[in-house]
CSV table of C-alpha atoms in Angstrom, one decimal:
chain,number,residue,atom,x,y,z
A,12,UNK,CA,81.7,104.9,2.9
A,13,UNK,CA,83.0,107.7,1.0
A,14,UNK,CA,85.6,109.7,2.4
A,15,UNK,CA,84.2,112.7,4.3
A,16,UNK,CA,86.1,116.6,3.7
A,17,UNK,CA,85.7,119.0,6.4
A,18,UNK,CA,85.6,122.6,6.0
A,19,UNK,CA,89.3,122.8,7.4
A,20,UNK,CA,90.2,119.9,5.8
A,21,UNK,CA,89.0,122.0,2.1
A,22,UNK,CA,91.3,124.8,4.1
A,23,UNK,CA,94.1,123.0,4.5
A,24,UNK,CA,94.5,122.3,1.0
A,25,UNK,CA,93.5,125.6,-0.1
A,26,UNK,CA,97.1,126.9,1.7
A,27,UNK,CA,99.1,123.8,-0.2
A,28,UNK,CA,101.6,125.1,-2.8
A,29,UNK,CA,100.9,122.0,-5.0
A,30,UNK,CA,98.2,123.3,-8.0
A,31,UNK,CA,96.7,119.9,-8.2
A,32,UNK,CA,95.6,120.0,-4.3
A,33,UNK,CA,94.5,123.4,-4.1
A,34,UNK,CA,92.5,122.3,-7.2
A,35,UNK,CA,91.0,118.9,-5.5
A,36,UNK,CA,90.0,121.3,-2.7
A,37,UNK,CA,87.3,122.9,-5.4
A,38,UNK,CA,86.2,119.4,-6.6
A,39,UNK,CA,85.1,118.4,-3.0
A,40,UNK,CA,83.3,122.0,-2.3
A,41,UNK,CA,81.4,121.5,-5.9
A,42,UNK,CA,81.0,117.9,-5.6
A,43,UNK,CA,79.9,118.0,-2.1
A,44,UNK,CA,77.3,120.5,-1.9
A,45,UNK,CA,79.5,122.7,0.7
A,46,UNK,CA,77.5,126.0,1.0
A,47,UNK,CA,79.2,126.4,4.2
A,48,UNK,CA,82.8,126.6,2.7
A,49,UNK,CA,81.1,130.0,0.0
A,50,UNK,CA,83.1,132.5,2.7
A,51,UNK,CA,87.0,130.3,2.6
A,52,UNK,CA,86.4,129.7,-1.4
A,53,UNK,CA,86.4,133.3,-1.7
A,54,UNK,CA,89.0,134.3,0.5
A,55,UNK,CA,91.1,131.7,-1.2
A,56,UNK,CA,90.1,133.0,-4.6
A,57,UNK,CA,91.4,136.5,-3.0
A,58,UNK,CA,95.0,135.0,-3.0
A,59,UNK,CA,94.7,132.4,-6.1
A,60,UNK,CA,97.3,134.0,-9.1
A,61,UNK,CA,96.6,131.0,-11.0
A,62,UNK,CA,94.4,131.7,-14.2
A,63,UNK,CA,92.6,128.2,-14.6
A,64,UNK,CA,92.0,128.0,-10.8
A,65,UNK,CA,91.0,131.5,-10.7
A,66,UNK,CA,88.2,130.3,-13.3
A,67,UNK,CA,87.4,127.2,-11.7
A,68,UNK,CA,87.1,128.9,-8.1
A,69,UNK,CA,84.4,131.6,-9.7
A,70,UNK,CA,82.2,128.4,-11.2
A,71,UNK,CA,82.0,126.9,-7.7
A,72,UNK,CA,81.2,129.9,-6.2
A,73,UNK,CA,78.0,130.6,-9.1
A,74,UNK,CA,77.2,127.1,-8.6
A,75,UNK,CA,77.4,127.3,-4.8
A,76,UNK,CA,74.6,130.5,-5.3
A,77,UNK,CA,72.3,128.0,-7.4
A,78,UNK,CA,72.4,125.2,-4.6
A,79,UNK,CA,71.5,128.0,-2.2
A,80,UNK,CA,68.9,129.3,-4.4
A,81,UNK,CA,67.0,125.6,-4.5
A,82,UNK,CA,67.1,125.6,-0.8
A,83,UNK,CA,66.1,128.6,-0.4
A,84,UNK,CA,63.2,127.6,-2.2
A,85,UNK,CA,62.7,124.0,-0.9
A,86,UNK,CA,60.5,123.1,2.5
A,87,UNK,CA,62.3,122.0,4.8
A,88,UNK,CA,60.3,118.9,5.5
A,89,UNK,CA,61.0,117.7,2.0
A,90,UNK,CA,64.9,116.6,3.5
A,91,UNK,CA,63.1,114.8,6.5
A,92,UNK,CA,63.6,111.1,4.3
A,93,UNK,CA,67.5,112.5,4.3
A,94,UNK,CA,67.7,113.5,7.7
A,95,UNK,CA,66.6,109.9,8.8
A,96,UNK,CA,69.1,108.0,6.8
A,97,UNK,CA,71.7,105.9,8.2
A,98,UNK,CA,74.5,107.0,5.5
A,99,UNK,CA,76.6,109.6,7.2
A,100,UNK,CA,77.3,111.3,3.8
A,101,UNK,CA,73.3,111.7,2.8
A,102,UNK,CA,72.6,113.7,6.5
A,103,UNK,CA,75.3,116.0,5.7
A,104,UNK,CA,73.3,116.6,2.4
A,105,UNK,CA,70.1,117.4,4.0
A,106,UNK,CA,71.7,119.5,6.6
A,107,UNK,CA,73.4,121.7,3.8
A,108,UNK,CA,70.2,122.4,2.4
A,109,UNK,CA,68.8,124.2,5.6
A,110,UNK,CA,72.0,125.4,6.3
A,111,UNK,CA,70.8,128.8,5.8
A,112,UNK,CA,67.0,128.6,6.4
A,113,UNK,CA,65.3,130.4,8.9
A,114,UNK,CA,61.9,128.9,9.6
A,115,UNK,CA,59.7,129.1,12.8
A,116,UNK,CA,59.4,125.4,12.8
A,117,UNK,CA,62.9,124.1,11.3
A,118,UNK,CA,64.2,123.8,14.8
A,119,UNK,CA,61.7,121.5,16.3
A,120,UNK,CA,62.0,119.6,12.7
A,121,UNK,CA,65.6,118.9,13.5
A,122,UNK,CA,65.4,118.0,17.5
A,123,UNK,CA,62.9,115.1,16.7
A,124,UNK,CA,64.8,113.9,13.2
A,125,UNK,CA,68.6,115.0,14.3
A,126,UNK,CA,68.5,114.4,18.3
A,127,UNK,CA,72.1,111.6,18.3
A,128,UNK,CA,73.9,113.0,15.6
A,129,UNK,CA,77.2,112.0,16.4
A,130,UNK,CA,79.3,112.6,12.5
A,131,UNK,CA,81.7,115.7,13.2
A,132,UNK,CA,80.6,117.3,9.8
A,133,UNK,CA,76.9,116.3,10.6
A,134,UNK,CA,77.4,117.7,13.9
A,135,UNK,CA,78.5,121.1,13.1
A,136,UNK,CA,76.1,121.6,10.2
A,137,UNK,CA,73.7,120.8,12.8
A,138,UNK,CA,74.8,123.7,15.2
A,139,UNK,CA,75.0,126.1,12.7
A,140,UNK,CA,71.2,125.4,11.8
A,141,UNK,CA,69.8,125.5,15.3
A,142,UNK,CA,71.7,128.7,15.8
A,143,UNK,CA,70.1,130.4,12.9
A,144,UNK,CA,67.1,129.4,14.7
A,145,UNK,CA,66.8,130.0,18.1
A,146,UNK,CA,64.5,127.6,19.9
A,147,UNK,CA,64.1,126.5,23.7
A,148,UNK,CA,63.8,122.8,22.4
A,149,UNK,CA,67.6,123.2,21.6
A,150,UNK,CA,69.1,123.2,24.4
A,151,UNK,CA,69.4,119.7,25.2
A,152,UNK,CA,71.2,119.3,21.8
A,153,UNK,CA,73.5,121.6,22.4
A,154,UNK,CA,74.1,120.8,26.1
A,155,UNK,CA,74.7,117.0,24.3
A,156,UNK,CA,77.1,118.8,22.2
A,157,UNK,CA,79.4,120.1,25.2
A,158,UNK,CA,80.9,117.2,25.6
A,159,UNK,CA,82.0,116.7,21.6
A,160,UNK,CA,85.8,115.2,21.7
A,161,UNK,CA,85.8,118.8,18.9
A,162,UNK,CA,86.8,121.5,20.7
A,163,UNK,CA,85.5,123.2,17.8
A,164,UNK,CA,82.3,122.1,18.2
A,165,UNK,CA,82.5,122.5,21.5
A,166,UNK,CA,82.7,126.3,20.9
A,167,UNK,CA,79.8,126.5,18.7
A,168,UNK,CA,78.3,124.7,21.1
A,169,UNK,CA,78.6,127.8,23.4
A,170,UNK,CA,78.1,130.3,20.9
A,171,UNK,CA,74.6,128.2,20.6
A,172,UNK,CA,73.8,128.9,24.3
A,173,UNK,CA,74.9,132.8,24.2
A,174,UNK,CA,72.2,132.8,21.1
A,175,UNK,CA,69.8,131.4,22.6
A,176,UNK,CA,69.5,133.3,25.9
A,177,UNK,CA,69.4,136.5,24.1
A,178,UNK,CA,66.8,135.0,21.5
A,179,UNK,CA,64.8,132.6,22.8
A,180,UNK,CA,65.2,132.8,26.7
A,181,UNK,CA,65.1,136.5,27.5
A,182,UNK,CA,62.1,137.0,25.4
A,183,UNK,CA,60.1,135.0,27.8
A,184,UNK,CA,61.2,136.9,30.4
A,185,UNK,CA,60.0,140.0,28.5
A,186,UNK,CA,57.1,138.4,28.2
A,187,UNK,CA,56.4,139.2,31.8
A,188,UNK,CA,56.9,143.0,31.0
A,189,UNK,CA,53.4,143.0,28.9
A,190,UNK,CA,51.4,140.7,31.3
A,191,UNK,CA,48.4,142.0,32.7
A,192,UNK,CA,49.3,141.3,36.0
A,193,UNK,CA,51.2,143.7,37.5
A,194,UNK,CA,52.5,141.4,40.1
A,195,UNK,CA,54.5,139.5,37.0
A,196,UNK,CA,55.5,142.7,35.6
A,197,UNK,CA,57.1,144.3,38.8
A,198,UNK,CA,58.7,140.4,39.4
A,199,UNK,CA,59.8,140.9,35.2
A,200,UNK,CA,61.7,143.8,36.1
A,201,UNK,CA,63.4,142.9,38.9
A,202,UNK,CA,64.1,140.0,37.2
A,203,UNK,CA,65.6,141.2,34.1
A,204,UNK,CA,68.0,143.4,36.5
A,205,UNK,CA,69.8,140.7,37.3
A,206,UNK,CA,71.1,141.0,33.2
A,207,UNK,CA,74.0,142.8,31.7
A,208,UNK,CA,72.1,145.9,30.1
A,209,UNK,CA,74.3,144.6,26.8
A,210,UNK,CA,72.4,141.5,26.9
A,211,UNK,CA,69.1,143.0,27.1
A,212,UNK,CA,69.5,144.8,23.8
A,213,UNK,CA,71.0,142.3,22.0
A,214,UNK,CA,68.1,140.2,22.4
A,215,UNK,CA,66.0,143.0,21.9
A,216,UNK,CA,67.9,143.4,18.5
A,217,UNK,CA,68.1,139.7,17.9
A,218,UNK,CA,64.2,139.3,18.4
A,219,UNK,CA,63.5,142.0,15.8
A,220,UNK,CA,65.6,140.2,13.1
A,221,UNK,CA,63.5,136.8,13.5
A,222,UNK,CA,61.4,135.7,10.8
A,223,UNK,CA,58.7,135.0,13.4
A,224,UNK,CA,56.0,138.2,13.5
A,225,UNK,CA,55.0,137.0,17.3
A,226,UNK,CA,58.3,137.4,18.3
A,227,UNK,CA,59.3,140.6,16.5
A,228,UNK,CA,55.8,142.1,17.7
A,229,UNK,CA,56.9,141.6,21.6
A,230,UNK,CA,59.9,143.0,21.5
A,231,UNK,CA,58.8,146.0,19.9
A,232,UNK,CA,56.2,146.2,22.6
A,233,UNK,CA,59.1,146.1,24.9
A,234,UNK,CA,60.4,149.5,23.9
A,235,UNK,CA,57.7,151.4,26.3
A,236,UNK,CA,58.6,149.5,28.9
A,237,UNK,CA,62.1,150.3,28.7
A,238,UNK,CA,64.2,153.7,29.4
A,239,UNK,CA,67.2,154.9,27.9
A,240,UNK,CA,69.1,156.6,25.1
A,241,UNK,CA,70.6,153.4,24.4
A,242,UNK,CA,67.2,152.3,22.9
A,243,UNK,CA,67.2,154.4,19.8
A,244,UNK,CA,69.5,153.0,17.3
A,245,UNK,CA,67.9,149.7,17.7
A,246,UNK,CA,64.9,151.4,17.1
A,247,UNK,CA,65.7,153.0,14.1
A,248,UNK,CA,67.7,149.9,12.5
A,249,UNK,CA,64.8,148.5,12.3
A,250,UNK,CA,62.0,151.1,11.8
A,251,UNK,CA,61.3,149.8,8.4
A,252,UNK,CA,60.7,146.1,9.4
A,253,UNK,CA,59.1,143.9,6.9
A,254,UNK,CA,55.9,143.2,9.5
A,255,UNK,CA,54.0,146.1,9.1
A,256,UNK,CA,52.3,145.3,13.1
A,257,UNK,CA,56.1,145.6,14.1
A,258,UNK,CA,56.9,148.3,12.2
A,259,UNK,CA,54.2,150.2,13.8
A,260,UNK,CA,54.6,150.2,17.4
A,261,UNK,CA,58.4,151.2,16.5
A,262,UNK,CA,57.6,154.4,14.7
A,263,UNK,CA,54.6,154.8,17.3
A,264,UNK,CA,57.7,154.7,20.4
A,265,UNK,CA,60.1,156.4,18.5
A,266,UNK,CA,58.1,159.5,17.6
A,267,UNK,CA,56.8,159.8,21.0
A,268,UNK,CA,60.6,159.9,22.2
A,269,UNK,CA,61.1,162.8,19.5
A,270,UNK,CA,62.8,161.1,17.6
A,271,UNK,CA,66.9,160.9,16.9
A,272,UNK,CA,67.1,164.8,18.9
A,273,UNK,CA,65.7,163.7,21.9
A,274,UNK,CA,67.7,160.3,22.1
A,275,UNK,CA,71.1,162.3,21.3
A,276,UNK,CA,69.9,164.7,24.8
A,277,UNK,CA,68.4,161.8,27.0
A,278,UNK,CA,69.9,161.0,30.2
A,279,UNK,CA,71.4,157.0,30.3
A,280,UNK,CA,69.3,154.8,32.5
A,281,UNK,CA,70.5,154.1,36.0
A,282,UNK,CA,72.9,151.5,36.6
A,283,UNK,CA,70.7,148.3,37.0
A,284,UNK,CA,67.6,149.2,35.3
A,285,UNK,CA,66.4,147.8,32.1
């Protein structure tokens, strides 16, 4: 089995004083596929002086950009063959290449095909997909994941269930807040009370940066449901959104507030009230 680098491992020789480790360090990122070390390879190249790893550094990075570029452009179902290898080294692959999709369905692709992954590097890869994309289906990975011997994948582990109450959980509750029943939407409310206001509009935020119109549709529904000054910039962030149905109902609330003047003079919601 060849040997496996992780991401601090790449770190760790970044920091070495010794040319010819610091320049191993970019043979593993180039040879390896590791998209996920772009943001330490360009820290490090902040802090290189030396000209021939200072040259080096930059050709990872552009060749980095090009393996990003072909996943960006690659279904994800096309690395289900990888995912569903026994090699440790050829999962890791496949999970690079989604590292950075955002697909409605990439999450329930990865709880049928990745549902045991116990490889460290695997693992982590892993968490950083599902939390790019927000599904109820993850939760039993990453409550699986809480008990990881890494206590650093223990924290993205957490980080995982933060994201997915604000982006996955809460907008079924909000749900509630367009049902035609009005028995749901008086028990919505009273429901969503018992959230931090901070939470609320971060999953209101959250919801509007999905890739999934359904979802970005709801929670700009949500806005007229809603009270408070607090709402605005949200609203405005994302006034031009790329789903024209979205984009709608957020000009439609946000000129019948009056726009930026009459958020600046509204009074702040009562404590407790969404």
């Amino acid at each position: 089995m060849a040997e496996q680098i992780s991401l601090e491992g790449v770190q760790g020789f970044f920091a070495q004083p010794n040319k010819a480790i610091r320049k191993r360090a970019l043979a593993i990122i180039l040879n390896h596929e590791m998209i996920e070390a772009e943001e330490a390879l360009q820290q490090y190249l902040g802090n290189e002086t030396d000209p021939e790893l200072q040259m080096i550094g930059r050709k990872v990075l552009e060749r980095l950009a090009d393996y990003q570029k072909m996943s960006d452009s690659m279904p994800a179902e096309h690395v289900v063959p990888l995912l569903k290898s026994p090699v440790p080294e050829t999962r890791v692959r496949a999970l690079r290449r989604l590292l950075r999709k955002r697909t409605p369905t990439l999450a329930t692709l990865l709880q049928q095909y990745c549902p045991m992954e116990t490889v460290p590097e695997a693992a982590l890869l892993l968490v950083s997909i599902l939390n790019n994309n927000p599904h109820p289906g993850n939760l039993p990975l990453l409550l699986g994941f809480l008990e990881s011997p890494s206590a650093r994948l223990r924290l993205e582990a957490f980080k995982g269930l933060q994201i997915l109450i604000n982006a996955s959980l809460l907008p079924l509750f909000f749900k509630g807040l367009v049902d035609p029943s009005q028995e749901i939407k008086v028990m919505t409310l009273q429901m969503l009370r018992q959230f931090p206001r901070k939470a609320l509009l971060d999953a209101l935020d959250q919801m509007l940066q999905t890739d999934n119109p359904e979802i970005s549709r709801l929670a700009a529904k949500i806005f007229s449901h809603l009270q408070g000054a607090d709402l605005l910039p949200i609203v405005q962030k994302h006034l031009q959104h790329p789903d024209q149905t979205t984009a709608l109902f957020l000009q439609t609330f946000y000129s019948h507030l009056g726009g930026q003047a009459a958020a600046v003079h509204a009074a702040p919601p009562a404590p407790g009230v969404p």
